[in-house]
PDB file of C-alpha atoms in Angstrom:
ATOM      1  CA  MET A   1    -101.828-136.614  -6.923  1.00  0.00           C
ATOM      2  CA  LYS A   2    -102.147-138.941  -3.941  1.00  0.00           C
ATOM      3  CA  VAL A   3    -105.637-138.846  -2.453  1.00  0.00           C
ATOM      4  CA  ALA A   4    -107.637-140.400   0.355  1.00  0.00           C
ATOM      5  CA  VAL A   5    -111.320-141.204  -0.015  1.00  0.00           C
ATOM      6  CA  TYR A   6    -113.810-140.788   2.814  1.00  0.00           C
ATOM      7  CA  ALA A   7    -117.198-142.523   2.783  1.00  0.00           C
ATOM      8  CA  ARG A   8    -119.918-142.296   5.417  1.00  0.00           C
ATOM      9  CA  VAL A   9    -123.504-143.382   5.971  1.00  0.00           C
ATOM     10  CA  SER A  10    -125.579-142.365   8.990  1.00  0.00           C
ATOM     11  CA  SER A  11    -127.586-145.579   9.042  1.00  0.00           C
ATOM     12  CA  ASP A  12    -127.533-149.054   7.563  1.00  0.00           C
ATOM     13  CA  LYS A  13    -131.019-148.247   6.229  1.00  0.00           C
ATOM     14  CA  GLN A  14    -129.873-145.431   3.919  1.00  0.00           C
ATOM     15  CA  ASP A  15    -130.773-145.882   0.305  1.00  0.00           C
ATOM     16  CA  VAL A  16    -128.615-147.653  -2.238  1.00  0.00           C
ATOM     17  CA  ASP A  17    -127.330-144.437  -3.854  1.00  0.00           C
ATOM     18  CA  LEU A  18    -125.702-143.487  -0.542  1.00  0.00           C
ATOM     19  CA  SER A  19    -124.349-146.934   0.334  1.00  0.00           C
ATOM     20  CA  ILE A  20    -120.671-147.239   1.190  1.00  0.00           C
ATOM     21  CA  SER A  21    -119.971-149.374  -1.879  1.00  0.00           C
ATOM     22  CA  ALA A  22    -121.663-146.862  -4.192  1.00  0.00           C
ATOM     23  CA  GLN A  23    -119.681-143.951  -2.734  1.00  0.00           C
ATOM     24  CA  LEU A  24    -116.384-145.825  -2.954  1.00  0.00           C
ATOM     25  CA  ARG A  25    -117.040-146.910  -6.543  1.00  0.00           C
ATOM     26  CA  ALA A  26    -117.840-143.344  -7.636  1.00  0.00           C
ATOM     27  CA  MET A  27    -114.774-141.891  -5.919  1.00  0.00           C
ATOM     28  CA  ARG A  28    -112.433-144.535  -7.305  1.00  0.00           C
ATOM     29  CA  ASP A  29    -113.775-143.852 -10.810  1.00  0.00           C
ATOM     30  CA  TYR A  30    -113.316-140.091 -10.280  1.00  0.00           C
ATOM     31  CA  ALA A  31    -109.736-140.632  -9.114  1.00  0.00           C
ATOM     32  CA  SER A  32    -108.970-142.857 -12.100  1.00  0.00           C
ATOM     33  CA  ARG A  33    -110.422-140.356 -14.610  1.00  0.00           C
ATOM     34  CA  ASN A  34    -108.423-137.501 -13.133  1.00  0.00           C
ATOM     35  CA  GLY A  35    -105.124-139.320 -12.762  1.00  0.00           C
ATOM     36  CA  HIS A  36    -105.181-139.496  -8.948  1.00  0.00           C
ATOM     37  CA  GLN A  37    -103.760-142.332  -6.885  1.00  0.00           C
ATOM     38  CA  VAL A  38    -105.962-143.560  -4.028  1.00  0.00           C
ATOM     39  CA  VAL A  39    -103.623-144.331  -1.127  1.00  0.00           C
ATOM     40  CA  ARG A  40    -106.110-144.675   1.748  1.00  0.00           C
ATOM     41  CA  GLU A  41    -109.815-145.315   2.207  1.00  0.00           C
ATOM     42  CA  PHE A  42    -111.636-144.224   5.360  1.00  0.00           C
ATOM     43  CA  ILE A  43    -115.117-145.566   6.086  1.00  0.00           C
ATOM     44  CA  ASP A  44    -117.599-144.650   8.816  1.00  0.00           C
ATOM     45  CA  GLU A  45    -120.742-146.781   8.892  1.00  0.00           C
ATOM     46  CA  ALA A  46    -123.807-145.763  10.932  1.00  0.00           C
ATOM     47  CA  GLU A  47    -122.079-142.544  12.053  1.00  0.00           C
ATOM     48  CA  SER A  48    -123.792-139.158  12.143  1.00  0.00           C
ATOM     49  CA  GLY A  49    -122.214-136.282  10.247  1.00  0.00           C
ATOM     50  CA  ARG A  50    -123.388-133.845  12.934  1.00  0.00           C
ATOM     51  CA  THR A  51    -120.419-134.760  15.101  1.00  0.00           C
ATOM     52  CA  ALA A  52    -116.699-135.148  14.422  1.00  0.00           C
ATOM     53  CA  ALA A  53    -116.496-138.071  16.866  1.00  0.00           C
ATOM     54  CA  ARG A  54    -116.323-140.671  14.101  1.00  0.00           C
ATOM     55  CA  PRO A  55    -113.560-143.325  14.283  1.00  0.00           C
ATOM     56  CA  ALA A  56    -112.406-143.254  10.645  1.00  0.00           C
ATOM     57  CA  PHE A  57    -112.820-139.473  10.409  1.00  0.00           C
ATOM     58  CA  LYS A  58    -110.623-138.942  13.482  1.00  0.00           C
ATOM     59  CA  GLU A  59    -107.998-141.322  12.097  1.00  0.00           C
ATOM     60  CA  MET A  60    -108.004-139.453   8.773  1.00  0.00           C
ATOM     61  CA  ILE A  61    -107.589-136.050  10.460  1.00  0.00           C
ATOM     62  CA  ALA A  62    -104.820-137.416  12.700  1.00  0.00           C
ATOM     63  CA  LEU A  63    -102.912-138.671   9.635  1.00  0.00           C
ATOM     64  CA  ALA A  64    -103.416-135.329   7.903  1.00  0.00           C
ATOM     65  CA  ARG A  65    -101.836-133.550  10.873  1.00  0.00           C
ATOM     66  CA  THR A  66     -98.615-135.593  10.768  1.00  0.00           C
ATOM     67  CA  LYS A  67     -95.383-134.040   9.543  1.00  0.00           C
ATOM     68  CA  HIS A  68     -95.627-135.795   6.181  1.00  0.00           C
ATOM     69  CA  PRO A  69     -99.278-136.594   5.379  1.00  0.00           C
ATOM     70  CA  PRO A  70     -99.645-139.593   3.023  1.00  0.00           C
ATOM     71  CA  PHE A  71    -102.240-137.794   0.850  1.00  0.00           C
ATOM     72  CA  GLU A  72    -102.670-134.359  -0.744  1.00  0.00           C
ATOM     73  CA  ALA A  73    -106.463-134.300  -1.008  1.00  0.00           C
ATOM     74  CA  ILE A  74    -109.560-136.016   0.372  1.00  0.00           C
ATOM     75  CA  LEU A  75    -112.357-137.115  -1.956  1.00  0.00           C
ATOM     76  CA  VAL A  76    -115.942-137.223  -0.705  1.00  0.00           C
ATOM     77  CA  TRP A  77    -119.149-138.159  -2.521  1.00  0.00           C
ATOM     78  CA  LYS A  78    -120.780-134.918  -1.353  1.00  0.00           C
ATOM     79  CA  LEU A  79    -119.807-132.233   1.145  1.00  0.00           C
ATOM     80  CA  ASN A  80    -122.404-133.514   3.628  1.00  0.00           C
ATOM     81  CA  ARG A  81    -120.489-136.816   3.837  1.00  0.00           C
ATOM     82  CA  PHE A  82    -117.525-134.877   5.298  1.00  0.00           C
ATOM     83  CA  ALA A  83    -119.659-133.031   7.881  1.00  0.00           C
ATOM     84  CA  ARG A  84    -123.218-131.823   8.436  1.00  0.00           C
ATOM     85  CA  SER A  85    -122.115-129.252  10.986  1.00  0.00           C
ATOM     86  CA  ARG A  86    -120.994-125.964   9.440  1.00  0.00           C
ATOM     87  CA  ALA A  87    -118.742-125.293  12.445  1.00  0.00           C
ATOM     88  CA  ASP A  88    -116.998-128.693  12.118  1.00  0.00           C
ATOM     89  CA  SER A  89    -116.656-128.241   8.374  1.00  0.00           C
ATOM     90  CA  VAL A  90    -114.957-124.830   8.709  1.00  0.00           C
ATOM     91  CA  THR A  91    -112.703-126.026  11.548  1.00  0.00           C
ATOM     92  CA  TYR A  92    -111.425-129.179   9.882  1.00  0.00           C
ATOM     93  CA  LYS A  93    -111.182-127.787   6.364  1.00  0.00           C
ATOM     94  CA  THR A  94    -109.107-124.894   7.690  1.00  0.00           C
ATOM     95  CA  LEU A  95    -106.847-127.365   9.483  1.00  0.00           C
ATOM     96  CA  LEU A  96    -106.493-129.430   6.304  1.00  0.00           C
ATOM     97  CA  ARG A  97    -105.831-126.400   4.080  1.00  0.00           C
ATOM     98  CA  ASN A  98    -103.072-125.312   6.454  1.00  0.00           C
ATOM     99  CA  LYS A  99    -101.448-128.666   5.701  1.00  0.00           C
ATOM    100  CA  GLY A 100    -101.985-128.195   1.960  1.00  0.00           C
ATOM    101  CA  ILE A 101    -104.805-130.763   1.791  1.00  0.00           C
ATOM    102  CA  ASP A 102    -108.051-130.002  -0.080  1.00  0.00           C
ATOM    103  CA  VAL A 103    -111.460-131.610   0.407  1.00  0.00           C
ATOM    104  CA  ILE A 104    -112.935-132.387  -3.024  1.00  0.00           C
ATOM    105  CA  SER A 105    -116.621-133.180  -3.503  1.00  0.00           C
ATOM    106  CA  ILE A 106    -116.915-135.261  -6.670  1.00  0.00           C
ATOM    107  CA  ASN A 107    -120.573-134.261  -7.155  1.00  0.00           C
ATOM    108  CA  GLU A 108    -120.341-130.592  -6.149  1.00  0.00           C
ATOM    109  CA  PRO A 109    -117.356-129.133  -8.000  1.00  0.00           C
ATOM    110  CA  VAL A 110    -116.374-125.815  -6.424  1.00  0.00           C
ATOM    111  CA  ASP A 111    -113.107-124.013  -7.037  1.00  0.00           C
ATOM    112  CA  ASP A 112    -110.836-122.220  -4.562  1.00  0.00           C
ATOM    113  CA  SER A 113    -111.954-118.731  -5.641  1.00  0.00           C
ATOM    114  CA  PRO A 114    -113.949-116.387  -3.353  1.00  0.00           C
ATOM    115  CA  THR A 115    -117.074-117.294  -5.347  1.00  0.00           C
ATOM    116  CA  GLY A 116    -116.310-120.990  -4.967  1.00  0.00           C
ATOM    117  CA  ARG A 117    -115.838-120.605  -1.201  1.00  0.00           C
ATOM    118  CA  LEU A 118    -119.178-118.746  -0.995  1.00  0.00           C
ATOM    119  CA  LEU A 119    -120.949-121.501  -2.937  1.00  0.00           C
ATOM    120  CA  GLU A 120    -119.364-124.131  -0.708  1.00  0.00           C
ATOM    121  CA  GLY A 121    -120.579-122.278   2.386  1.00  0.00           C
ATOM    122  CA  VAL A 122    -124.113-122.041   1.006  1.00  0.00           C
ATOM    123  CA  ILE A 123    -124.179-125.786   0.253  1.00  0.00           C
ATOM    124  CA  GLU A 124    -122.914-126.630   3.747  1.00  0.00           C
ATOM    125  CA  SER A 125    -125.399-124.296   5.430  1.00  0.00           C
ATOM    126  CA  ILE A 126    -128.280-125.895   3.502  1.00  0.00           C
ATOM    127  CA  ASP A 127    -127.002-129.360   4.470  1.00  0.00           C
ATOM    128  CA  GLU A 128    -126.811-128.338   8.135  1.00  0.00           C
ATOM    129  CA  PHE A 129    -130.347-126.902   8.037  1.00  0.00           C
ATOM    130  CA  TYR A 130    -131.682-130.053   6.371  1.00  0.00           C
ATOM    131  CA  SER A 131    -130.016-132.275   8.974  1.00  0.00           C
ATOM    132  CA  ALA A 132    -131.266-130.218  11.941  1.00  0.00           C
ATOM    133  CA  ASN A 133    -134.793-130.014  10.504  1.00  0.00           C
ATOM    134  CA  LEU A 134    -134.857-133.742   9.792  1.00  0.00           C
ATOM    135  CA  GLY A 135    -133.655-134.476  13.333  1.00  0.00           C
ATOM    136  CA  GLN A 136    -136.457-132.336  14.746  1.00  0.00           C
ATOM    137  CA  ASP A 137    -139.042-134.192  12.663  1.00  0.00           C
ATOM    138  CA  ILE A 138    -137.632-137.563  13.729  1.00  0.00           C
ATOM    139  CA  ARG A 139    -137.736-136.623  17.429  1.00  0.00           C
ATOM    140  CA  ARG A 140    -141.327-135.430  17.036  1.00  0.00           C
ATOM    141  CA  GLY A 141    -142.264-138.755  15.447  1.00  0.00           C
ATOM    142  CA  MET A 142    -140.456-140.736  18.146  1.00  0.00           C
ATOM    143  CA  ARG A 143    -142.224-138.763  20.885  1.00  0.00           C
ATOM    144  CA  GLU A 144    -145.590-139.561  19.309  1.00  0.00           C
ATOM    145  CA  ASN A 145    -144.541-143.193  18.946  1.00  0.00           C
ATOM    146  CA  ALA A 146    -143.568-143.368  22.617  1.00  0.00           C
ATOM    147  CA  THR A 147    -146.741-141.581  23.743  1.00  0.00           C
ATOM    148  CA  ARG A 148    -148.734-144.379  22.149  1.00  0.00           C
ATOM    149  CA  GLY A 149    -146.736-147.005  24.065  1.00  0.00           C
ATOM    150  CA  PHE A 150    -144.430-148.206  21.292  1.00  0.00           C
ATOM    151  CA  PHE A 151    -140.732-148.983  21.831  1.00  0.00           C
ATOM    152  CA  ASN A 152    -138.332-146.656  19.985  1.00  0.00           C
ATOM    153  CA  GLY A 153    -134.988-148.298  20.643  1.00  0.00           C
ATOM    154  CA  SER A 154    -132.995-150.565  18.388  1.00  0.00           C
ATOM    155  CA  ARG A 155    -131.902-152.959  21.156  1.00  0.00           C
ATOM    156  CA  PRO A 156    -134.322-153.973  23.921  1.00  0.00           C
ATOM    157  CA  PRO A 157    -133.181-154.087  27.565  1.00  0.00           C
ATOM    158  CA  TYR A 158    -131.795-157.375  28.873  1.00  0.00           C
ATOM    159  CA  GLY A 159    -134.618-159.834  29.499  1.00  0.00           C
ATOM    160  CA  PHE A 160    -136.932-158.354  26.871  1.00  0.00           C
ATOM    161  CA  ARG A 161    -137.447-158.915  23.163  1.00  0.00           C
ATOM    162  CA  LYS A 162    -139.105-156.740  20.539  1.00  0.00           C
ATOM    163  CA  VAL A 163    -142.450-157.854  19.152  1.00  0.00           C
ATOM    164  CA  ALA A 164    -143.742-156.363  15.918  1.00  0.00           C
ATOM    165  CA  VAL A 165    -147.346-155.140  16.035  1.00  0.00           C
ATOM    166  CA  ARG A 166    -149.483-153.714  13.254  1.00  0.00           C
ATOM    167  CA  ASP A 167    -150.479-150.077  13.555  1.00  0.00           C
ATOM    168  CA  GLY A 168    -152.637-149.369  10.528  1.00  0.00           C
ATOM    169  CA  ALA A 169    -150.379-149.685   7.489  1.00  0.00           C
ATOM    170  CA  LYS A 170    -147.187-149.590   9.574  1.00  0.00           C
ATOM    171  CA  THR A 171    -145.380-152.042  11.824  1.00  0.00           C
ATOM    172  CA  ARG A 172    -144.206-150.834  15.228  1.00  0.00           C
ATOM    173  CA  ASN A 173    -142.540-152.498  18.218  1.00  0.00           C
ATOM    174  CA  LYS A 174    -143.655-153.447  21.696  1.00  0.00           C
ATOM    175  CA  LEU A 175    -141.659-155.303  24.349  1.00  0.00           C
ATOM    176  CA  GLU A 176    -142.338-158.600  26.074  1.00  0.00           C
ATOM    177  CA  PRO A 177    -140.236-160.773  28.428  1.00  0.00           C
ATOM    178  CA  GLU A 178    -137.767-162.739  26.328  1.00  0.00           C
ATOM    179  CA  ASP A 179    -137.951-166.044  28.209  1.00  0.00           C
ATOM    180  CA  SER A 180    -138.165-167.493  31.717  1.00  0.00           C
ATOM    181  CA  VAL A 181    -134.378-167.778  32.038  1.00  0.00           C
ATOM    182  CA  THR A 182    -133.486-164.116  31.462  1.00  0.00           C
ATOM    183  CA  SER A 183    -136.568-162.961  33.391  1.00  0.00           C
ATOM    184  CA  GLN A 184    -135.377-165.004  36.353  1.00  0.00           C
ATOM    185  CA  VAL A 185    -131.911-163.424  36.084  1.00  0.00           C
ATOM    186  CA  VAL A 186    -133.495-159.957  36.224  1.00  0.00           C
ATOM    187  CA  ARG A 187    -135.514-160.923  39.310  1.00  0.00           C
ATOM    188  CA  ARG A 188    -132.377-162.288  40.986  1.00  0.00           C
ATOM    189  CA  ILE A 189    -130.529-159.029  40.299  1.00  0.00           C
ATOM    190  CA  PHE A 190    -133.294-157.072  42.016  1.00  0.00           C
ATOM    191  CA  ASP A 191    -133.545-159.590  44.864  1.00  0.00           C
ATOM    192  CA  MET A 192    -129.814-159.279  45.549  1.00  0.00           C
ATOM    193  CA  ALA A 193    -130.073-155.490  45.460  1.00  0.00           C
ATOM    194  CA  VAL A 194    -132.971-155.590  47.959  1.00  0.00           C
ATOM    195  CA  LYS A 195    -130.670-157.600  50.272  1.00  0.00           C
ATOM    196  CA  ASP A 196    -128.057-154.781  50.019  1.00  0.00           C
ATOM    197  CA  THR A 197    -125.715-156.592  47.628  1.00  0.00           C
ATOM    198  CA  GLY A 198    -123.768-153.991  45.644  1.00  0.00           C
ATOM    199  CA  CYS A 199    -123.648-153.794  41.847  1.00  0.00           C
ATOM    200  CA  LYS A 200    -120.047-155.012  41.746  1.00  0.00           C
ATOM    201  CA  ASP A 201    -120.820-158.099  43.829  1.00  0.00           C
ATOM    202  CA  ILE A 202    -123.965-158.818  41.802  1.00  0.00           C
ATOM    203  CA  ALA A 203    -121.888-158.736  38.612  1.00  0.00           C
ATOM    204  CA  LYS A 204    -119.293-161.027  40.195  1.00  0.00           C
ATOM    205  CA  THR A 205    -122.001-163.538  41.136  1.00  0.00           C
ATOM    206  CA  LEU A 206    -123.509-163.569  37.646  1.00  0.00           C
ATOM    207  CA  ASN A 207    -120.127-163.937  35.963  1.00  0.00           C
ATOM    208  CA  GLY A 208    -119.200-166.720  38.352  1.00  0.00           C
ATOM    209  CA  GLU A 209    -122.235-168.660  37.158  1.00  0.00           C
ATOM    210  CA  GLY A 210    -121.272-168.143  33.527  1.00  0.00           C
ATOM    211  CA  LEU A 211    -124.169-165.799  32.793  1.00  0.00           C
ATOM    212  CA  ARG A 212    -123.697-163.121  30.128  1.00  0.00           C
ATOM    213  CA  THR A 213    -125.454-159.938  29.043  1.00  0.00           C
ATOM    214  CA  SER A 214    -127.683-159.762  25.948  1.00  0.00           C
ATOM    215  CA  THR A 215    -124.596-158.878  23.870  1.00  0.00           C
ATOM    216  CA  GLY A 216    -122.614-161.851  25.186  1.00  0.00           C
ATOM    217  CA  GLU A 217    -120.365-159.712  27.385  1.00  0.00           C
ATOM    218  CA  ARG A 218    -119.435-160.245  31.026  1.00  0.00           C
ATOM    219  CA  TRP A 219    -121.514-158.393  33.574  1.00  0.00           C
ATOM    220  CA  GLY A 220    -120.028-155.250  35.075  1.00  0.00           C
ATOM    221  CA  ARG A 221    -121.019-152.745  37.739  1.00  0.00           C
ATOM    222  CA  VAL A 222    -122.376-150.338  35.117  1.00  0.00           C
ATOM    223  CA  THR A 223    -124.487-152.938  33.287  1.00  0.00           C
ATOM    224  CA  VAL A 224    -126.013-154.111  36.575  1.00  0.00           C
ATOM    225  CA  HIS A 225    -126.726-150.491  37.547  1.00  0.00           C
ATOM    226  CA  LYS A 226    -128.516-149.943  34.215  1.00  0.00           C
ATOM    227  CA  VAL A 227    -130.805-152.891  34.924  1.00  0.00           C
ATOM    228  CA  LEU A 228    -131.575-151.718  38.453  1.00  0.00           C
ATOM    229  CA  THR A 229    -132.507-148.192  37.327  1.00  0.00           C
ATOM    230  CA  ASN A 230    -134.523-149.087  34.233  1.00  0.00           C
ATOM    231  CA  GLU A 231    -138.286-148.658  34.721  1.00  0.00           C
ATOM    232  CA  ALA A 232    -138.915-150.835  31.671  1.00  0.00           C
ATOM    233  CA  TYR A 233    -138.760-153.818  34.059  1.00  0.00           C
ATOM    234  CA  CYS A 234    -141.883-152.465  35.796  1.00  0.00           C
ATOM    235  CA  GLY A 235    -143.668-152.276  32.448  1.00  0.00           C
ATOM    236  CA  THR A 236    -143.188-148.506  32.231  1.00  0.00           C
ATOM    237  CA  LEU A 237    -142.058-146.829  29.027  1.00  0.00           C
ATOM    238  CA  VAL A 238    -139.863-143.759  29.600  1.00  0.00           C
ATOM    239  CA  TRP A 239    -138.571-141.798  26.602  1.00  0.00           C
ATOM    240  CA  GLY A 240    -136.571-138.574  26.506  1.00  0.00           C
ATOM    241  CA  GLY A 241    -135.705-138.441  30.196  1.00  0.00           C
ATOM    242  CA  ARG A 242    -132.184-139.807  30.534  1.00  0.00           C
ATOM    243  CA  PRO A 243    -129.169-137.445  30.642  1.00  0.00           C
ATOM    244  CA  GLY A 244    -127.612-136.964  27.212  1.00  0.00           C
ATOM    245  CA  HIS A 245    -130.803-137.839  25.326  1.00  0.00           C
ATOM    246  CA  PRO A 246    -131.358-135.219  22.553  1.00  0.00           C
ATOM    247  CA  ALA A 247    -135.014-134.817  23.545  1.00  0.00           C
ATOM    248  CA  ILE A 248    -134.049-133.643  27.034  1.00  0.00           C
ATOM    249  CA  HIS A 249    -132.822-130.348  25.535  1.00  0.00           C
ATOM    250  CA  SER A 250    -136.201-129.632  23.924  1.00  0.00           C
ATOM    251  CA  GLY A 251    -137.679-128.409  27.202  1.00  0.00           C
ATOM    252  CA  GLU A 252    -140.537-130.905  26.928  1.00  0.00           C
ATOM    253  CA  ALA A 253    -141.267-133.312  29.763  1.00  0.00           C
ATOM    254  CA  PRO A 254    -140.177-136.938  29.240  1.00  0.00           C
ATOM    255  CA  VAL A 255    -142.825-139.328  27.930  1.00  0.00           C
ATOM    256  CA  ARG A 256    -144.048-141.817  30.550  1.00  0.00           C
ATOM    257  CA  VAL A 257    -146.514-144.601  29.767  1.00  0.00           C
ATOM    258  CA  GLU A 258    -147.477-146.996  32.562  1.00  0.00           C
ATOM    259  CA  ASN A 259    -148.253-150.644  31.742  1.00  0.00           C
ATOM    260  CA  ALA A 260    -146.857-150.294  28.225  1.00  0.00           C
ATOM    261  CA  TRP A 261    -145.824-153.991  28.285  1.00  0.00           C
ATOM    262  CA  PRO A 262    -145.746-156.952  30.732  1.00  0.00           C
ATOM    263  CA  ALA A 263    -143.627-156.233  33.805  1.00  0.00           C
ATOM    264  CA  ILE A 264    -140.843-158.488  35.100  1.00  0.00           C
ATOM    265  CA  ILE A 265    -140.446-156.648  38.435  1.00  0.00           C
ATOM    266  CA  ASP A 266    -143.245-155.267  40.596  1.00  0.00           C
ATOM    267  CA  ARG A 267    -143.287-151.524  41.226  1.00  0.00           C
ATOM    268  CA  ASN A 268    -142.769-151.868  44.992  1.00  0.00           C
ATOM    269  CA  THR A 269    -139.541-153.857  44.553  1.00  0.00           C
ATOM    270  CA  PHE A 270    -138.268-151.291  42.061  1.00  0.00           C
ATOM    271  CA  HIS A 271    -138.916-148.403  44.501  1.00  0.00           C
ATOM    272  CA  ILE A 272    -137.191-150.251  47.367  1.00  0.00           C
ATOM    273  CA  VAL A 273    -134.093-150.747  45.216  1.00  0.00           C
ATOM    274  CA  GLN A 274    -134.048-147.086  44.150  1.00  0.00           C
ATOM    275  CA  LYS A 275    -134.168-145.952  47.797  1.00  0.00           C
ATOM    276  CA  LYS A 276    -131.366-148.315  48.783  1.00  0.00           C
ATOM    277  CA  MET A 277    -129.193-147.189  45.860  1.00  0.00           C
ATOM    278  CA  ALA A 278    -129.869-143.525  46.645  1.00  0.00           C
ATOM    279  CA  SER A 279    -128.810-144.077  50.262  1.00  0.00           C
ATOM    280  CA  LYS A 280    -125.474-145.460  49.026  1.00  0.00           C
ATOM    281  CA  SER A 281    -124.767-142.417  46.860  1.00  0.00           C
ATOM    282  CA  PRO A 282    -121.292-140.915  47.560  1.00  0.00           C
ATOM    283  CA  ARG A 283    -123.068-137.624  48.287  1.00  0.00           C
ATOM    284  CA  ILE A 284    -124.842-139.316  51.225  1.00  0.00           C
ATOM    285  CA  THR A 285    -122.619-142.207  52.344  1.00  0.00           C
ATOM    286  CA  HIS A 286    -118.822-142.364  52.077  1.00  0.00           C
ATOM    287  CA  PRO A 287    -117.829-144.915  49.385  1.00  0.00           C
ATOM    288  CA  ARG A 288    -115.595-146.835  51.843  1.00  0.00           C
ATOM    289  CA  THR A 289    -118.634-147.863  53.892  1.00  0.00           C
ATOM    290  CA  VAL A 290    -120.649-149.465  51.078  1.00  0.00           C
ATOM    291  CA  PRO A 291    -119.836-152.567  48.995  1.00  0.00           C
ATOM    292  CA  SER A 292    -120.321-150.892  45.608  1.00  0.00           C
TER     293      SER A 292
END
């Protein structure tokens, strides 16, 4: 039987037993022992199983939906590698079964009988509960971390760098200005905004001087806007307040800590820029009358 293998890890910090290489090795061995031919391998690294918006997963499902799918089954290390959402699991497994494709967990053998389906559902429900409960615990820990003035993110804003500090037996992160060059770029961005230069024109100026973002990309209107609306530049830590942040759905107020780290921009300049940007909002001023 021709099979595809699907491997996933949620984080590059997951333990060795769940590493991509370990999953692939186990599934290849399983396929070899059972006389299956591995025709495709799909890998999602640092992708959460609580959503189906995973690049390799979407490619695999798209191939399965073609007129002549190249595989007859999908091997996974465990069912929670396929999905941690019970709703996603039911939806996509139904779609695959309608195409004659089974999802086989090499460590949780369940058959296609009613009892097997029940056992599969129980396993998936437990996995979903574990994931949701773990997420809740992580958010609680991050809120406490932020309340104490520590930085939670993986990548600091442009112009800052992370500095490890000891907190008892653990190491946590604070922010500090990266260097005089990037700090000066941040101040110039705010100065131009104070003088009514739009985000698009600010980006054009920076790119014209050969300046790049912290990831080495060209500046764009959106990246400039993110700098101009980020209170981190005033030394203020804000966690759980931006739209789309999981914590915003908890009903708890965002965490705000003033003077959490050295500021690059003074508070007055930041407020002036916010007022100017608000006055240029399409809901207040027609877009044709403003530069950006």
